[in-house]
């Protein structure tokens, strides 16, 4: 999926049962090198939500997902971060390696911003 720049991308993961607290701990202490990599890849407005073993993430990119993915895929620090969390994940992609993208099925945007 190559979402256009600025377009939100939403995807999900499944954690192994009982690994939520460890996942949360890791994300309260994200490595500065990972934050710098996200910036270098043009990833911004990156948000993660968790309910039990289900994790939903959204992000926006400056130059599109394909560009961001190329930057992060070649990063040694990304490989280390992913390896450090591999034991908490049940599923992070389809069988072919495609991220578990969520498809937008409804959006409502008011004609005027609230409060105007």
PDB file of C-alpha atoms in Angstrom:
ATOM      1  CA  UNK A   1       0.000   0.000   0.000  1.00  0.00           C
ATOM      2  CA  UNK A   2       1.425   3.352  -0.915  1.00  0.00           C
ATOM      3  CA  UNK A   3      -0.795   5.915   0.693  1.00  0.00           C
ATOM      4  CA  UNK A   4      -0.304   9.413  -0.563  1.00  0.00           C
ATOM      5  CA  UNK A   5       1.746  11.781   1.549  1.00  0.00           C
ATOM      6  CA  UNK A   6      -0.246  13.114   4.497  1.00  0.00           C
ATOM      7  CA  UNK A   7      -2.900  10.361   4.149  1.00  0.00           C
ATOM      8  CA  UNK A   8      -3.318   8.348   7.368  1.00  0.00           C
ATOM      9  CA  UNK A   9      -2.285   4.700   7.315  1.00  0.00           C
ATOM     10  CA  UNK A  10      -3.882   2.423   9.896  1.00  0.00           C
ATOM     11  CA  UNK A  11      -2.749  -1.108  10.700  1.00  0.00           C
ATOM     12  CA  UNK A  12      -2.952  -3.629  13.514  1.00  0.00           C
ATOM     13  CA  UNK A  13      -0.903  -6.233  15.347  1.00  0.00           C
ATOM     14  CA  UNK A  14      -1.824  -9.090  17.613  1.00  0.00           C
ATOM     15  CA  UNK A  15       0.246  -9.595  20.742  1.00  0.00           C
ATOM     16  CA  UNK A  16       0.844 -12.931  22.386  1.00  0.00           C
ATOM     17  CA  UNK A  17      -1.515 -13.382  25.343  1.00  0.00           C
ATOM     18  CA  UNK A  18      -0.363 -11.466  28.406  1.00  0.00           C
ATOM     19  CA  UNK A  19       2.334  -9.414  26.607  1.00  0.00           C
ATOM     20  CA  UNK A  20       0.491  -6.073  26.666  1.00  0.00           C
ATOM     21  CA  UNK A  21       2.277  -4.676  29.722  1.00  0.00           C
ATOM     22  CA  UNK A  22       5.684  -5.461  28.229  1.00  0.00           C
ATOM     23  CA  UNK A  23       4.685  -3.875  24.920  1.00  0.00           C
ATOM     24  CA  UNK A  24       3.515  -0.763  26.784  1.00  0.00           C
ATOM     25  CA  UNK A  25       6.771  -0.573  28.785  1.00  0.00           C
ATOM     26  CA  UNK A  26       8.851  -0.689  25.616  1.00  0.00           C
ATOM     27  CA  UNK A  27       6.851   2.150  24.095  1.00  0.00           C
ATOM     28  CA  UNK A  28       7.164   4.341  27.175  1.00  0.00           C
ATOM     29  CA  UNK A  29      10.918   4.170  26.586  1.00  0.00           C
ATOM     30  CA  UNK A  30      11.251   4.256  22.794  1.00  0.00           C
ATOM     31  CA  UNK A  31      14.904   4.544  21.858  1.00  0.00           C
ATOM     32  CA  UNK A  32      15.980   8.021  20.711  1.00  0.00           C
ATOM     33  CA  UNK A  33      17.505   6.359  17.624  1.00  0.00           C
ATOM     34  CA  UNK A  34      14.067   5.017  16.662  1.00  0.00           C
ATOM     35  CA  UNK A  35      12.523   8.463  17.035  1.00  0.00           C
ATOM     36  CA  UNK A  36      15.287   9.906  14.836  1.00  0.00           C
ATOM     37  CA  UNK A  37      14.670   7.163  12.259  1.00  0.00           C
ATOM     38  CA  UNK A  38      10.948   7.947  12.161  1.00  0.00           C
ATOM     39  CA  UNK A  39      11.809  11.588  11.528  1.00  0.00           C
ATOM     40  CA  UNK A  40      14.325  10.664   8.804  1.00  0.00           C
ATOM     41  CA  UNK A  41      11.731   8.431   7.123  1.00  0.00           C
ATOM     42  CA  UNK A  42       9.187  11.257   7.162  1.00  0.00           C
ATOM     43  CA  UNK A  43       6.835   9.442   9.545  1.00  0.00           C
ATOM     44  CA  UNK A  44       4.802  11.730  11.771  1.00  0.00           C
ATOM     45  CA  UNK A  45       1.604  11.737  13.781  1.00  0.00           C
ATOM     46  CA  UNK A  46       2.367   8.110  14.697  1.00  0.00           C
ATOM     47  CA  UNK A  47      -0.110   6.827  17.275  1.00  0.00           C
ATOM     48  CA  UNK A  48      -0.574   3.439  18.914  1.00  0.00           C
ATOM     49  CA  UNK A  49      -3.598   2.150  20.814  1.00  0.00           C
ATOM     50  CA  UNK A  50      -3.939  -1.165  22.608  1.00  0.00           C
ATOM     51  CA  UNK A  51      -6.871  -3.111  23.970  1.00  0.00           C
ATOM     52  CA  UNK A  52      -5.812  -6.410  25.465  1.00  0.00           C
ATOM     53  CA  UNK A  53      -3.767  -8.226  22.845  1.00  0.00           C
ATOM     54  CA  UNK A  54      -4.945  -6.080  19.922  1.00  0.00           C
ATOM     55  CA  UNK A  55      -2.755  -3.136  18.879  1.00  0.00           C
ATOM     56  CA  UNK A  56      -3.921  -0.529  16.357  1.00  0.00           C
ATOM     57  CA  UNK A  57      -1.482   2.011  14.927  1.00  0.00           C
ATOM     58  CA  UNK A  58      -1.850   4.993  12.662  1.00  0.00           C
ATOM     59  CA  UNK A  59       0.721   7.199  11.014  1.00  0.00           C
ATOM     60  CA  UNK A  60       1.116   9.819   8.367  1.00  0.00           C
ATOM     61  CA  UNK A  61       4.111  10.220   6.089  1.00  0.00           C
ATOM     62  CA  UNK A  62       5.668  13.186   4.358  1.00  0.00           C
ATOM     63  CA  UNK A  63       6.692  11.269   1.203  1.00  0.00           C
ATOM     64  CA  UNK A  64       4.330   8.274   1.222  1.00  0.00           C
ATOM     65  CA  UNK A  65       4.577   4.862   2.850  1.00  0.00           C
ATOM     66  CA  UNK A  66       6.797   3.295   0.178  1.00  0.00           C
ATOM     67  CA  UNK A  67       9.513   5.897   0.850  1.00  0.00           C
ATOM     68  CA  UNK A  68       9.192   5.548   4.629  1.00  0.00           C
ATOM     69  CA  UNK A  69       9.304   1.774   4.350  1.00  0.00           C
ATOM     70  CA  UNK A  70      12.474   1.851   2.231  1.00  0.00           C
ATOM     71  CA  UNK A  71      14.206   4.067   4.802  1.00  0.00           C
ATOM     72  CA  UNK A  72      13.220   1.965   7.802  1.00  0.00           C
ATOM     73  CA  UNK A  73      13.783  -1.417   6.095  1.00  0.00           C
ATOM     74  CA  UNK A  74      17.462  -0.655   5.572  1.00  0.00           C
ATOM     75  CA  UNK A  75      18.019   0.597   9.110  1.00  0.00           C
ATOM     76  CA  UNK A  76      20.107  -1.421  11.563  1.00  0.00           C
ATOM     77  CA  UNK A  77      18.415   0.313  14.493  1.00  0.00           C
ATOM     78  CA  UNK A  78      14.982  -0.681  13.128  1.00  0.00           C
ATOM     79  CA  UNK A  79      16.164  -4.294  12.879  1.00  0.00           C
ATOM     80  CA  UNK A  80      17.349  -4.201  16.511  1.00  0.00           C
ATOM     81  CA  UNK A  81      14.093  -2.594  17.736  1.00  0.00           C
ATOM     82  CA  UNK A  82      11.992  -5.178  15.894  1.00  0.00           C
ATOM     83  CA  UNK A  83      14.134  -8.031  17.234  1.00  0.00           C
ATOM     84  CA  UNK A  84      13.830  -6.664  20.774  1.00  0.00           C
ATOM     85  CA  UNK A  85      10.024  -6.924  20.544  1.00  0.00           C
ATOM     86  CA  UNK A  86       9.674 -10.056  18.401  1.00  0.00           C
ATOM     87  CA  UNK A  87       8.815 -12.202  21.418  1.00  0.00           C
ATOM     88  CA  UNK A  88       5.672 -10.159  22.213  1.00  0.00           C
ATOM     89  CA  UNK A  89       3.985 -10.467  18.794  1.00  0.00           C
ATOM     90  CA  UNK A  90       1.526 -13.132  17.736  1.00  0.00           C
ATOM     91  CA  UNK A  91       0.930 -11.603  14.271  1.00  0.00           C
ATOM     92  CA  UNK A  92       2.294  -8.483  12.595  1.00  0.00           C
ATOM     93  CA  UNK A  93       1.561  -9.288   8.946  1.00  0.00           C
ATOM     94  CA  UNK A  94      -0.278 -11.578   6.559  1.00  0.00           C
ATOM     95  CA  UNK A  95       1.391 -14.787   5.405  1.00  0.00           C
ATOM     96  CA  UNK A  96       2.978 -12.895   2.492  1.00  0.00           C
ATOM     97  CA  UNK A  97       4.498 -10.255   4.798  1.00  0.00           C
ATOM     98  CA  UNK A  98       1.933  -7.535   4.067  1.00  0.00           C
ATOM     99  CA  UNK A  99       1.132  -5.367   7.101  1.00  0.00           C
ATOM    100  CA  UNK A 100      -2.324  -5.882   8.563  1.00  0.00           C
ATOM    101  CA  UNK A 101      -3.799  -2.744   7.015  1.00  0.00           C
ATOM    102  CA  UNK A 102      -7.215  -1.562   8.132  1.00  0.00           C
ATOM    103  CA  UNK A 103      -9.479  -0.360   5.347  1.00  0.00           C
ATOM    104  CA  UNK A 104     -11.433   2.846   5.842  1.00  0.00           C
ATOM    105  CA  UNK A 105     -15.138   2.075   5.588  1.00  0.00           C
ATOM    106  CA  UNK A 106     -16.644   5.336   6.839  1.00  0.00           C
ATOM    107  CA  UNK A 107     -15.522   8.904   7.430  1.00  0.00           C
ATOM    108  CA  UNK A 108     -17.519  11.946   8.475  1.00  0.00           C
ATOM    109  CA  UNK A 109     -16.076  15.398   8.273  1.00  0.00           C
ATOM    110  CA  UNK A 110     -18.306  18.287   9.310  1.00  0.00           C
ATOM    111  CA  UNK A 111     -18.703  21.059   6.779  1.00  0.00           C
ATOM    112  CA  UNK A 112     -17.553  23.538   9.381  1.00  0.00           C
ATOM    113  CA  UNK A 113     -15.062  23.071  12.148  1.00  0.00           C
ATOM    114  CA  UNK A 114     -16.676  22.719  15.580  1.00  0.00           C
ATOM    115  CA  UNK A 115     -16.848  25.959  17.526  1.00  0.00           C
ATOM    116  CA  UNK A 116     -17.024  28.253  14.502  1.00  0.00           C
TER     117      UNK A 116
END
